[in-house]
Coordinates of C-alpha atoms in Angstrom, one line a residue:
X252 CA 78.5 94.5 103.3
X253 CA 81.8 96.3 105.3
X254 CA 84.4 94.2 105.9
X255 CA 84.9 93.4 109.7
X256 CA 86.6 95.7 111.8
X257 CA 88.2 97.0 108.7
X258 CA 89.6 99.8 110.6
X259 CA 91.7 97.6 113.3
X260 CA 95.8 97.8 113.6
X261 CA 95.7 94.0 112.6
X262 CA 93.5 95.3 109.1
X263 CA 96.3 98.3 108.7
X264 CA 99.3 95.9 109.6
X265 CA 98.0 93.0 107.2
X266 CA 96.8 95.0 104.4
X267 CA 100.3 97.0 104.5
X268 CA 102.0 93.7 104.3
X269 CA 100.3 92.7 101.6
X270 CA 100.0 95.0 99.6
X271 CA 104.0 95.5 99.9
X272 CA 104.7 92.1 99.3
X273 CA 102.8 92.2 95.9
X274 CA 104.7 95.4 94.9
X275 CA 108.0 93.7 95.5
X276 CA 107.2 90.6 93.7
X277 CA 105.7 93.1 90.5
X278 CA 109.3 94.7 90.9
X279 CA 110.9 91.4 90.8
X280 CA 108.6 90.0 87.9
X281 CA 109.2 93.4 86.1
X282 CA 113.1 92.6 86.4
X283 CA 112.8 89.2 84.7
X284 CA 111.0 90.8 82.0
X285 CA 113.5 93.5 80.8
X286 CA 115.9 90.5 81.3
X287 CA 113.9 88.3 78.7
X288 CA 113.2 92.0 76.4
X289 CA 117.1 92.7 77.1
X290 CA 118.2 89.2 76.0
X291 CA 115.2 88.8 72.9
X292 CA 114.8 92.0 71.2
X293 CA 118.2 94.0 72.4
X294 CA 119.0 97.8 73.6
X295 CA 116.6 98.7 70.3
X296 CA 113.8 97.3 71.3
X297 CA 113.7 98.0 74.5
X298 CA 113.9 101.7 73.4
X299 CA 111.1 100.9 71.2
X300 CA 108.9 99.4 73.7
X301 CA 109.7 102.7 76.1
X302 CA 109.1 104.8 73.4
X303 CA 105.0 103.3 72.9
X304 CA 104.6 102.6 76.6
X305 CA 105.3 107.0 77.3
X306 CA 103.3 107.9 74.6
X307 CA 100.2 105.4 76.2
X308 CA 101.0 106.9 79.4
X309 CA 100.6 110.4 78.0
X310 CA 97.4 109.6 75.9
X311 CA 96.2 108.0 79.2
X312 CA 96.7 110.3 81.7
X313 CA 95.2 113.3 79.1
X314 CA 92.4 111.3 78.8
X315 CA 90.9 109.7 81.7
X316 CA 89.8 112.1 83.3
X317 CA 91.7 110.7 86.7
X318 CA 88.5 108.2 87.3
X319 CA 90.6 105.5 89.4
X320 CA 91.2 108.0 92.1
X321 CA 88.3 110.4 91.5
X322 CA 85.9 108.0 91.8
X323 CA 86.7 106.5 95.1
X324 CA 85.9 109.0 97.8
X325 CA 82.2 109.3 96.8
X326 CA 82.3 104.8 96.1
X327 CA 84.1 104.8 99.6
X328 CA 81.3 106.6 101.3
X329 CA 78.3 104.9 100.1
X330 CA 79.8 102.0 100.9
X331 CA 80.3 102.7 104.7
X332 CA 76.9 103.5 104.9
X333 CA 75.2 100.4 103.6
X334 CA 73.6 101.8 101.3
X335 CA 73.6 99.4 98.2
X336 CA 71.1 100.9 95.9
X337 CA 72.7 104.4 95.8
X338 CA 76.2 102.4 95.8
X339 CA 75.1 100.1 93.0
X340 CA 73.8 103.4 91.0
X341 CA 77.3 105.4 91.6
X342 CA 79.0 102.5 89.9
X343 CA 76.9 102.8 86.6
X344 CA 78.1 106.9 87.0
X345 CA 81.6 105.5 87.3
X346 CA 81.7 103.1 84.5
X347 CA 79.3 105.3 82.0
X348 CA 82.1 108.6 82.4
X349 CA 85.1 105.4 82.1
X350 CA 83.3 104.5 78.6
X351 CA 83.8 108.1 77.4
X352 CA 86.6 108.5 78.7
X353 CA 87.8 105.1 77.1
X354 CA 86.4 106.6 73.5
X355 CA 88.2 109.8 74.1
X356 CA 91.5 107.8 74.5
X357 CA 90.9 105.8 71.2
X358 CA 90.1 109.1 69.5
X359 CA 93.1 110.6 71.0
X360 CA 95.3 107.9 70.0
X361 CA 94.1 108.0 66.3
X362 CA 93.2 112.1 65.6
X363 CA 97.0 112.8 66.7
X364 CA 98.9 109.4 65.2
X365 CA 100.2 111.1 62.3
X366 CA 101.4 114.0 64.4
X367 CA 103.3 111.7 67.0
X368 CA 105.3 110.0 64.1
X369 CA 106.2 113.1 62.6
X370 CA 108.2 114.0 66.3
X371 CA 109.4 111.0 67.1
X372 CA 110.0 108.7 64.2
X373 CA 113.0 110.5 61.1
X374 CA 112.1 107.0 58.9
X375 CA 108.9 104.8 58.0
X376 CA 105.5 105.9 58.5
X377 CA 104.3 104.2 62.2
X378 CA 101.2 106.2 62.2
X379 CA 99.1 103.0 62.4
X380 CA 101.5 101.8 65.7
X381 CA 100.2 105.2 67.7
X382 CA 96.4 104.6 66.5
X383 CA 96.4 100.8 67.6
X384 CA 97.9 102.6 71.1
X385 CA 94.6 103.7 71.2
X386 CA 93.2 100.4 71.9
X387 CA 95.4 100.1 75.1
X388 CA 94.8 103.5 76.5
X389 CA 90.9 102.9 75.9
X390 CA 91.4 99.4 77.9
X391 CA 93.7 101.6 80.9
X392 CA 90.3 103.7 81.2
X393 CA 87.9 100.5 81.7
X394 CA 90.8 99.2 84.3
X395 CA 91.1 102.1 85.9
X396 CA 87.3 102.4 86.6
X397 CA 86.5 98.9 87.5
X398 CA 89.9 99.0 90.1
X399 CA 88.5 102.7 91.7
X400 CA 85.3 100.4 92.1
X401 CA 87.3 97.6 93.7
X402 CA 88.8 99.3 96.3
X403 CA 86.0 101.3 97.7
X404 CA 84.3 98.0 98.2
X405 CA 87.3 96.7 100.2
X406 CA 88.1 93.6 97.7
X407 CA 91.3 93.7 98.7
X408 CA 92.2 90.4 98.0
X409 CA 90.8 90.6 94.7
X410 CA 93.2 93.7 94.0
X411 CA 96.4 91.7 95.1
X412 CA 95.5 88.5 92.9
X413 CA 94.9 91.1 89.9
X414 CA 97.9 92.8 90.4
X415 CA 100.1 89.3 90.6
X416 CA 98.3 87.5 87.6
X417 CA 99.1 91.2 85.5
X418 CA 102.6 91.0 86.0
X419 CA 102.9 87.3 85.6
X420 CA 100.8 87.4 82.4
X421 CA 103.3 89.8 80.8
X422 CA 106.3 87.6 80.9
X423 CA 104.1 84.6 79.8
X424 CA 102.8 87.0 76.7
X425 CA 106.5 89.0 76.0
X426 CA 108.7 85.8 75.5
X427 CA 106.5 84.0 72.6
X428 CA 105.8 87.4 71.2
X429 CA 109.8 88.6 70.9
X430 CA 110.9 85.9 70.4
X431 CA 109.2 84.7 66.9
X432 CA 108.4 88.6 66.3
X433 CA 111.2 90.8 67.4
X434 CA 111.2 94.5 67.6
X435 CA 107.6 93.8 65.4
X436 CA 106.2 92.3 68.8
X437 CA 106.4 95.3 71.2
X438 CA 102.7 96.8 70.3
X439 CA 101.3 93.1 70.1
X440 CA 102.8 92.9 73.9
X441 CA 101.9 96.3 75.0
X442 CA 98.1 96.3 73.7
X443 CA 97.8 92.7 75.1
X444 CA 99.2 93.7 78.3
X445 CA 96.7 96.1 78.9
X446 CA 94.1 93.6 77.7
X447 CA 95.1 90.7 80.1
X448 CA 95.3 93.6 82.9
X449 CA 91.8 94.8 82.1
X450 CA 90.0 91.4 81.8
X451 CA 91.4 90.1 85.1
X452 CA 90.0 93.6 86.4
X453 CA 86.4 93.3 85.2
X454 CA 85.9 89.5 86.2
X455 CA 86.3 90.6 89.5
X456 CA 84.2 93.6 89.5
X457 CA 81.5 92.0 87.1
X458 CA 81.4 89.3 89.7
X459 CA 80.8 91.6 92.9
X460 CA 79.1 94.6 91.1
X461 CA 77.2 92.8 87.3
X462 CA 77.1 95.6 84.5
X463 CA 74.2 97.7 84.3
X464 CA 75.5 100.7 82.1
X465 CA 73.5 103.4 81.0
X466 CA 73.3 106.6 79.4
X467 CA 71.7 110.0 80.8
X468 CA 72.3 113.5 81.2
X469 CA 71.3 113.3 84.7
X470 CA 74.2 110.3 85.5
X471 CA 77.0 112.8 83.8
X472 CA 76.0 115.4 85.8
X473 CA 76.2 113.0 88.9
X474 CA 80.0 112.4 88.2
X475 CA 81.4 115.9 87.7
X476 CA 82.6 116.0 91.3
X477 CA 84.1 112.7 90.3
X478 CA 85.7 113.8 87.6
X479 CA 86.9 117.1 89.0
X480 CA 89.0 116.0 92.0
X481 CA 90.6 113.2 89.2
X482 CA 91.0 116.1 86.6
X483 CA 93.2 117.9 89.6
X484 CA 94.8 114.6 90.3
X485 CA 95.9 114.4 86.2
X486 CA 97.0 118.2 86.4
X487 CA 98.7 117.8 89.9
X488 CA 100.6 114.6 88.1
X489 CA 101.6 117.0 85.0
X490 CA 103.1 119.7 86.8
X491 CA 105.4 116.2 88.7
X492 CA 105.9 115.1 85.6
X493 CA 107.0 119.3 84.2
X494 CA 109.4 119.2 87.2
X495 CA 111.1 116.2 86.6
X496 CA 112.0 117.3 83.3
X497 CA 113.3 120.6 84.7
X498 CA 115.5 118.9 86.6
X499 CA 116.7 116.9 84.3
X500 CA 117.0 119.1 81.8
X501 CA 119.3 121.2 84.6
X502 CA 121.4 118.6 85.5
X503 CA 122.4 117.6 81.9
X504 CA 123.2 121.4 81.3
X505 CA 125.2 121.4 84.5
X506 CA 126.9 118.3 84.9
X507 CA 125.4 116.2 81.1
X508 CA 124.1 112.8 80.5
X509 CA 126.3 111.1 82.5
X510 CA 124.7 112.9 85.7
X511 CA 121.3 112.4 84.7
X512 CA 122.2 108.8 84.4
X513 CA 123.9 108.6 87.9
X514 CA 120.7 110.7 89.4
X515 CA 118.1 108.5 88.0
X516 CA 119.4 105.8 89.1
X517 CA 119.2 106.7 92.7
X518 CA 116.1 108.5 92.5
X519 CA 114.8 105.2 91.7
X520 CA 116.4 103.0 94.1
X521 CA 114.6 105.1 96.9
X522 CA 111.5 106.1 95.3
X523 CA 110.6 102.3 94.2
X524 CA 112.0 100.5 97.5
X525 CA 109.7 103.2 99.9
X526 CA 106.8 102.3 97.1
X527 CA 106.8 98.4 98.4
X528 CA 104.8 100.1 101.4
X529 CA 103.3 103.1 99.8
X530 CA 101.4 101.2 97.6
X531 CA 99.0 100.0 100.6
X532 CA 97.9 103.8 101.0
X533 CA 96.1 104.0 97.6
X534 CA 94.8 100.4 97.9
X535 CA 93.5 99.9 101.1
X536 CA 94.4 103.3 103.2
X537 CA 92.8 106.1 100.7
X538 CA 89.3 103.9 100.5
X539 CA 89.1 103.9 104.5
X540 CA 89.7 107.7 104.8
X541 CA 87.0 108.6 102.1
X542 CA 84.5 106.8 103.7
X543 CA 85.3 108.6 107.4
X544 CA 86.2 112.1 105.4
X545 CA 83.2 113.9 107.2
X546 CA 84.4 112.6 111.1
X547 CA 87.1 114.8 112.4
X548 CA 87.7 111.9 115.5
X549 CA 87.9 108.9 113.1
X550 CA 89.8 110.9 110.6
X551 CA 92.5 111.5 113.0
X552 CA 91.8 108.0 114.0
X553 CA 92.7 106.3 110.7
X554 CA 95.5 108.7 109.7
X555 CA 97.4 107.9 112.7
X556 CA 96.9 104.4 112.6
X557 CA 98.3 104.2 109.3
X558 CA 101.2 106.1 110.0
X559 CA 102.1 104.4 113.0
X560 CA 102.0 101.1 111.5
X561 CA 103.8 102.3 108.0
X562 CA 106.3 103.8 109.6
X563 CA 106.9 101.1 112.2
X564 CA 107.0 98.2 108.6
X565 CA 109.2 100.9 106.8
X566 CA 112.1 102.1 109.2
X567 CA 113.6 98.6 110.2
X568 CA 113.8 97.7 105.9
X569 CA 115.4 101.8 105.6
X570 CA 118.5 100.8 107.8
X571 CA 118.7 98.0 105.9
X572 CA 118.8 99.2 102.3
X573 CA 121.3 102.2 103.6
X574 CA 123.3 99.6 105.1
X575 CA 123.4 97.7 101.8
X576 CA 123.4 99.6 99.4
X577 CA 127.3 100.3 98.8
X578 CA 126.7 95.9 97.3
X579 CA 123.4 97.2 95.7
X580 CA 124.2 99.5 93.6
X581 CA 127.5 97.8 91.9
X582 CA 125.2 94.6 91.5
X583 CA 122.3 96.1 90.4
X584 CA 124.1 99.0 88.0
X585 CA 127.7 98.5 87.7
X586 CA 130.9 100.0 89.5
X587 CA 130.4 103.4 87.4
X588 CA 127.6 104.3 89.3
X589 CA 129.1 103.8 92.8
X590 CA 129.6 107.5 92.9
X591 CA 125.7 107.6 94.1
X592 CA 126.4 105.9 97.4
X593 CA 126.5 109.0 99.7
X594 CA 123.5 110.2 97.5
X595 CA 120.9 107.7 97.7
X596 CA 122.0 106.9 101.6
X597 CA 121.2 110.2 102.4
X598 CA 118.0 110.3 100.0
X599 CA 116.9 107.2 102.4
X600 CA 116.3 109.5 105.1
X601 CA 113.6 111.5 103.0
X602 CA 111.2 108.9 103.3
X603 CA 111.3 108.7 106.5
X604 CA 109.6 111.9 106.7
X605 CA 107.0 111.0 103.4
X606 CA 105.8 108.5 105.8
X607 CA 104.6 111.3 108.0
X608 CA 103.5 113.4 105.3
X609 CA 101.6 111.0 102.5
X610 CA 98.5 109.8 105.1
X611 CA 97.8 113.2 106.1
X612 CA 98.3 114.3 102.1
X613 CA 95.6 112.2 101.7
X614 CA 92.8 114.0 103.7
X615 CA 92.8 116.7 101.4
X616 CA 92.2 114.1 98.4
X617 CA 89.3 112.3 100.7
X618 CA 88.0 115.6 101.5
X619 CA 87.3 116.1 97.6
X620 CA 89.7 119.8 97.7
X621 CA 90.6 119.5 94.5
X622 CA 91.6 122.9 94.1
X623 CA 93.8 122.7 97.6
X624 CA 95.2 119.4 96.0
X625 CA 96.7 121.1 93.4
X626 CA 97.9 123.9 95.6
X627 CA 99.7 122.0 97.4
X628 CA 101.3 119.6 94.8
X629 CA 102.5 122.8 93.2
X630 CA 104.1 124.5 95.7
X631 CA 106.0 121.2 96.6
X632 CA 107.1 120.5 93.1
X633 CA 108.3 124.5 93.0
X634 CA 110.3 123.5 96.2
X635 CA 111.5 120.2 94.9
X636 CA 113.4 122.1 91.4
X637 CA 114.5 125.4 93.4
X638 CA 116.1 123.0 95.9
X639 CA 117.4 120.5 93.4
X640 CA 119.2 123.6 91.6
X641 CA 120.9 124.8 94.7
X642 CA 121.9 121.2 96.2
X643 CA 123.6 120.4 93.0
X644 CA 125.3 123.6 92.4
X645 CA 126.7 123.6 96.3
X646 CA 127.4 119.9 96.3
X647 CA 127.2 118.3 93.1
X648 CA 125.3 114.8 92.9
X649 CA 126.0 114.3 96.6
X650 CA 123.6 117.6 97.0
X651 CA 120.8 116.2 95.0
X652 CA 120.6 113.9 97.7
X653 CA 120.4 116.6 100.2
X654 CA 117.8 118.3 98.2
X655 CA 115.4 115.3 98.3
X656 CA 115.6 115.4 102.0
X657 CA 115.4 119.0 102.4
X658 CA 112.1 118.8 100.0
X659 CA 110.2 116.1 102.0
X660 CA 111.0 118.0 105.4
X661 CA 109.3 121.4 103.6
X662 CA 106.5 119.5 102.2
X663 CA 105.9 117.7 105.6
X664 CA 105.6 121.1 107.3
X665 CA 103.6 122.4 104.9
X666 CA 101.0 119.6 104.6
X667 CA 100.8 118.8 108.7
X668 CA 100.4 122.7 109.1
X669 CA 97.9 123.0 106.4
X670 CA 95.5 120.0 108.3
X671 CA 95.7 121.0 111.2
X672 CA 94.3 124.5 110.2
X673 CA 92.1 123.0 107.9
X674 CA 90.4 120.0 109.1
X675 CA 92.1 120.0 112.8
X676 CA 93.9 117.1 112.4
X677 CA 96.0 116.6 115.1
X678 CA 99.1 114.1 115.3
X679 CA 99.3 111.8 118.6
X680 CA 101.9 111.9 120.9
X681 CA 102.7 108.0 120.1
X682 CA 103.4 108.7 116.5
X683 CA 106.0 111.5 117.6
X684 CA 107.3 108.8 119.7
X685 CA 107.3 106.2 116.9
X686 CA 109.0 108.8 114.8
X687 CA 111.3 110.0 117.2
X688 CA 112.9 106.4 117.8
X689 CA 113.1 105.6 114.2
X690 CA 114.5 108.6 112.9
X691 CA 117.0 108.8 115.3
X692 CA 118.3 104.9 115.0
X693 CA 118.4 105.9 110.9
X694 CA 120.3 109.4 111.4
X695 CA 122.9 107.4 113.4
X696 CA 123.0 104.0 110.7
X697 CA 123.7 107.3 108.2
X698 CA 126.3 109.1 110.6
X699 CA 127.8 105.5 110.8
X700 CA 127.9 104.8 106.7
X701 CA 130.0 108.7 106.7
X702 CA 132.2 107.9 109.3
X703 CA 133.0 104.0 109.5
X704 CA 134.9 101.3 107.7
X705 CA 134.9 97.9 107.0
X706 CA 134.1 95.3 109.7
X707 CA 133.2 98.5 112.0
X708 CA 130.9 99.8 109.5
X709 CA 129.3 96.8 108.9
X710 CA 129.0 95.5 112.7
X711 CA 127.2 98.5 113.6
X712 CA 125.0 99.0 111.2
X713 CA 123.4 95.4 111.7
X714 CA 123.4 96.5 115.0
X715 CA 121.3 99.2 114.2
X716 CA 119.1 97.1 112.0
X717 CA 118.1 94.7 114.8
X718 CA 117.3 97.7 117.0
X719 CA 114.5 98.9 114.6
X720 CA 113.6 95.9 113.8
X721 CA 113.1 95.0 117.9
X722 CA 111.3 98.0 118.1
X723 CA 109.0 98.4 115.7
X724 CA 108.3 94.4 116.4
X725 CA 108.0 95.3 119.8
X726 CA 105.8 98.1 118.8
X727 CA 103.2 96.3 116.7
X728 CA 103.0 93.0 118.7
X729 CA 101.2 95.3 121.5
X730 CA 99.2 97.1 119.4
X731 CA 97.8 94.7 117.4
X732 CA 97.4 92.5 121.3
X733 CA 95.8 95.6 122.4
X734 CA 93.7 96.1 119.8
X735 CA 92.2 92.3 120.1
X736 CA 91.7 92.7 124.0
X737 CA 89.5 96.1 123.5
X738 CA 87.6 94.6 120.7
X739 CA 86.5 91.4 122.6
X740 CA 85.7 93.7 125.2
X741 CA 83.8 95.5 123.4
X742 CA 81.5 92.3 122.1
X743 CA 81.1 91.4 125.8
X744 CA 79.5 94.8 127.0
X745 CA 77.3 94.1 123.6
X746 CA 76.7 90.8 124.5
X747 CA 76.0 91.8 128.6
X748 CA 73.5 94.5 127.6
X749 CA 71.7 92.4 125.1
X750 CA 71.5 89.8 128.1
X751 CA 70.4 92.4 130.3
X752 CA 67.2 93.9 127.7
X753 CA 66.3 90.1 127.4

């Protein structure tokens, strides 16, 4: 059943890859479709279509009960063992708590319709748009279930196809549908979206795991850890989502909508470029720690890996995008928002140390700590709008910036500290070497953007780029080598001792 040496530097490097090049080409499918909704239905429309698509992310996220990550450290377990009967009857717990939660949503969607209308709509009555949201939301729960189910087997493959054909299935259904039906399409596109999403989910899962739902007491009461460490997840999302606002709603007091604007846009340049490889962690990463949770050795093991190898793929495309992004931001915004430059380049260094932080983060998830989850999540967030507050008022949108770093150092002190006192998770000498190198080469490609000009600055930080490129090359090529020689070794002792009891 377990995918061969699924825990290898070649699995984490590949799987990484991957995963990051399907993000980047959603990101650059996503693009083309606000292009076609830009061009088709206008600035109105689009407004529209943001307006349904928060309100289905809030009736979602109230309702789900958090089953696509609750789900998968007790899935990821049973799997590692073999054991397919207990594995095969955790999946009916999984998808019998997704069809309540799926309900829920629907009722949700249609008990509070006429009450979302009144807030956001002054004119027509739209309470029949917010109950046909319900449809979607109920179709989010399904997906979300058979994906949680999905990754814990390791159908990795499946989940990168799934991802790709989503996407490319919602520029295929938006065009027809805004083109003939104009702003009267976005529900049509949103509902169907979710639909195309959720049937390309379930013919994978179907096909690996076939449906065999039923309905006990004794299978709810098998998912309430399940649904406990998602319900934390949800809440630990909420409290993101309540800071987010306060910071907003600071900055627009402050500095008003035109600093909102400029921050947002540079939040998102970092945030979405470091996702390309962050999105490997919940699809591959998070599955393989839950099923060693219980193994302080292989823990470690599998933490570090991943680290090593993220931060070796991430640091050489961070010198990069700092180094490009006084063309990026003019080409992908306009000139206006050029005042972000020294903000998002030094923003870029934060994720240097999220990639430090996230794989060890994610021990307390595997662990099933909900309560420590959420403990944590909070105190960061707390950090993240105190900080924000005081980096703006010292240094205006340059100190936002400063903020973001200053926030991931805290929260990577906090959460190393908090493992290693918790589940003794210790951090190996070649990921503070890794780290060491990399950080340093991007400190100086930052130094460089502050201090040099033209043909200089431009020189040296390509210079700097093929360093951490070299490196981390370097790096990976005798890992991944290394890896190969110990694991034929391995088979040969196997193979000379089988010999031998023959």
């Amino acid at each position: 059943m377990k995918e061969h040496n699924s825990d290898g530097y070649d699995h984490v490097l590949k799987y990484t890859g991957v995963f990051g090049g399907v993000q980047g080409l959603v990101i650059l499918i996503g693009l083309v479709r606000n292009k076609v909704m830009a061009l088709l239905i206008g600035a109105g429309g689009m407004g529209l279509s943001s307006l349904l698509t928060s309100v289905q992310t809030f009736a979602s996220q109230c309702t789900n009960l958090g089953i696509a990550f609750g789900a998968v450290p007790r899935l990821s377990e049973l799997y590692e063992q073999g054991d397919s009967q207990r594995l095969d009857h955790f999946i009916a717990v999984v998808r019998l708590w997704c069809a309540l939660a799926a309900v829920g949503g629907l009722l949700f969607c249609v008990l509070l319709s006429h009450f979302v209308d009144h807030v956001t709509f002054s004119w027509g009555n739209h309470t029949m748009h917010y109950s046909a949201l319900g449809l979607s939301v109920a179709m989010l729960a399904v997906t979300g279930g058979e994906t949680a189910i999905l990754k814990s087997t390791r159908r990795l493959g499946a989940l990168a196809r799934i991802q790709i054909y989503a996407a490319l299935f919602s520029v295929l259904v938006s065009i027809p549908f805004y083109y003939f039906l104009g702003h009267s399409g976005v529900l049509p596109v949103i509902v169907l979206m979710a639909l195309g999403s959720m049937v390309a989910t379930v013919a994978y899962s179907y096909r690996f795991h076939p449906l065999r739902l039923q309905l006990n007491r004794e299978l709810l009461r098998e998912g309430s850890g399940m649904v406990k460490l998602g319900v934390a997840f949800v809440v630990a999302a909420a409290v993101g989502s309540a800071a987010e606002v306060l910071v907003r709603a600071f900055l627009n007091v402050e500095g008003g909508l035109d600093v909102v604007g400029l921050y947002n846009a540079g939040y998102m340049i970092t945030v979405t470029y470091g996702g390309m490889v962050f999105s490997a962690m919940e699809s591959d990463y998070f599955p393989r720690l839950s099923a060693v949770n219980h193994d302080v050795l292989k823990t470690n093991e599998t933490v570090n890996k991943q680290m090593e190898v993220s931060l070796l793929l991430l640091s050489p495309m961070l010198v990069a995008l700092l180094t490009a992004l006084p063309i990026l931001i003019p080409l992908l915004f306009s000139g206006e928002f050029m005042a972000i430059v020294g903000m998002t380049q030094v923003a870029v260094l934060a994720l240097y140390f999220k990639v430090l932080t996230l794989p060890v983060a994610y021990i307390t998830l595997a662990r099933g700590r909900s309560l420590a989850f959420l403990l944590l999540e909070s105190a960061y967030f707390l950090a993240f709008v105190a900080l924000m507050v005081v980096g703006y008022r010292c240094c205006g949108i340059y100190g936002t910036g400063l903020a973001i770093v200053a926030v991931h150092v805290v929260d990577y002190l906090m959460i190393n500290a908090f493992a290693y006192w918790q589940y003794s998770y210790r951090c190996t000498t070649s990921v503070v070497r890794y780290g060491a190198v990399q950080l340093t080469v991007g400190v100086a490609a930052y130094l460089v953007s502050c201090a040099a000009e033209g043909w200089l600055y431009w020189t040296t930080e390509a210079a700097l780029t093929m360093v951490s490129t070299a490196y981390s090359v370097y790096v990976l090529r005798q890992k991944t080598h290394l890896w190969e020689a110990l694991r034929l070794k391995v088979q040969n002792l196997k193979s000379n001792s089988a010999s031998k009891k023959l």
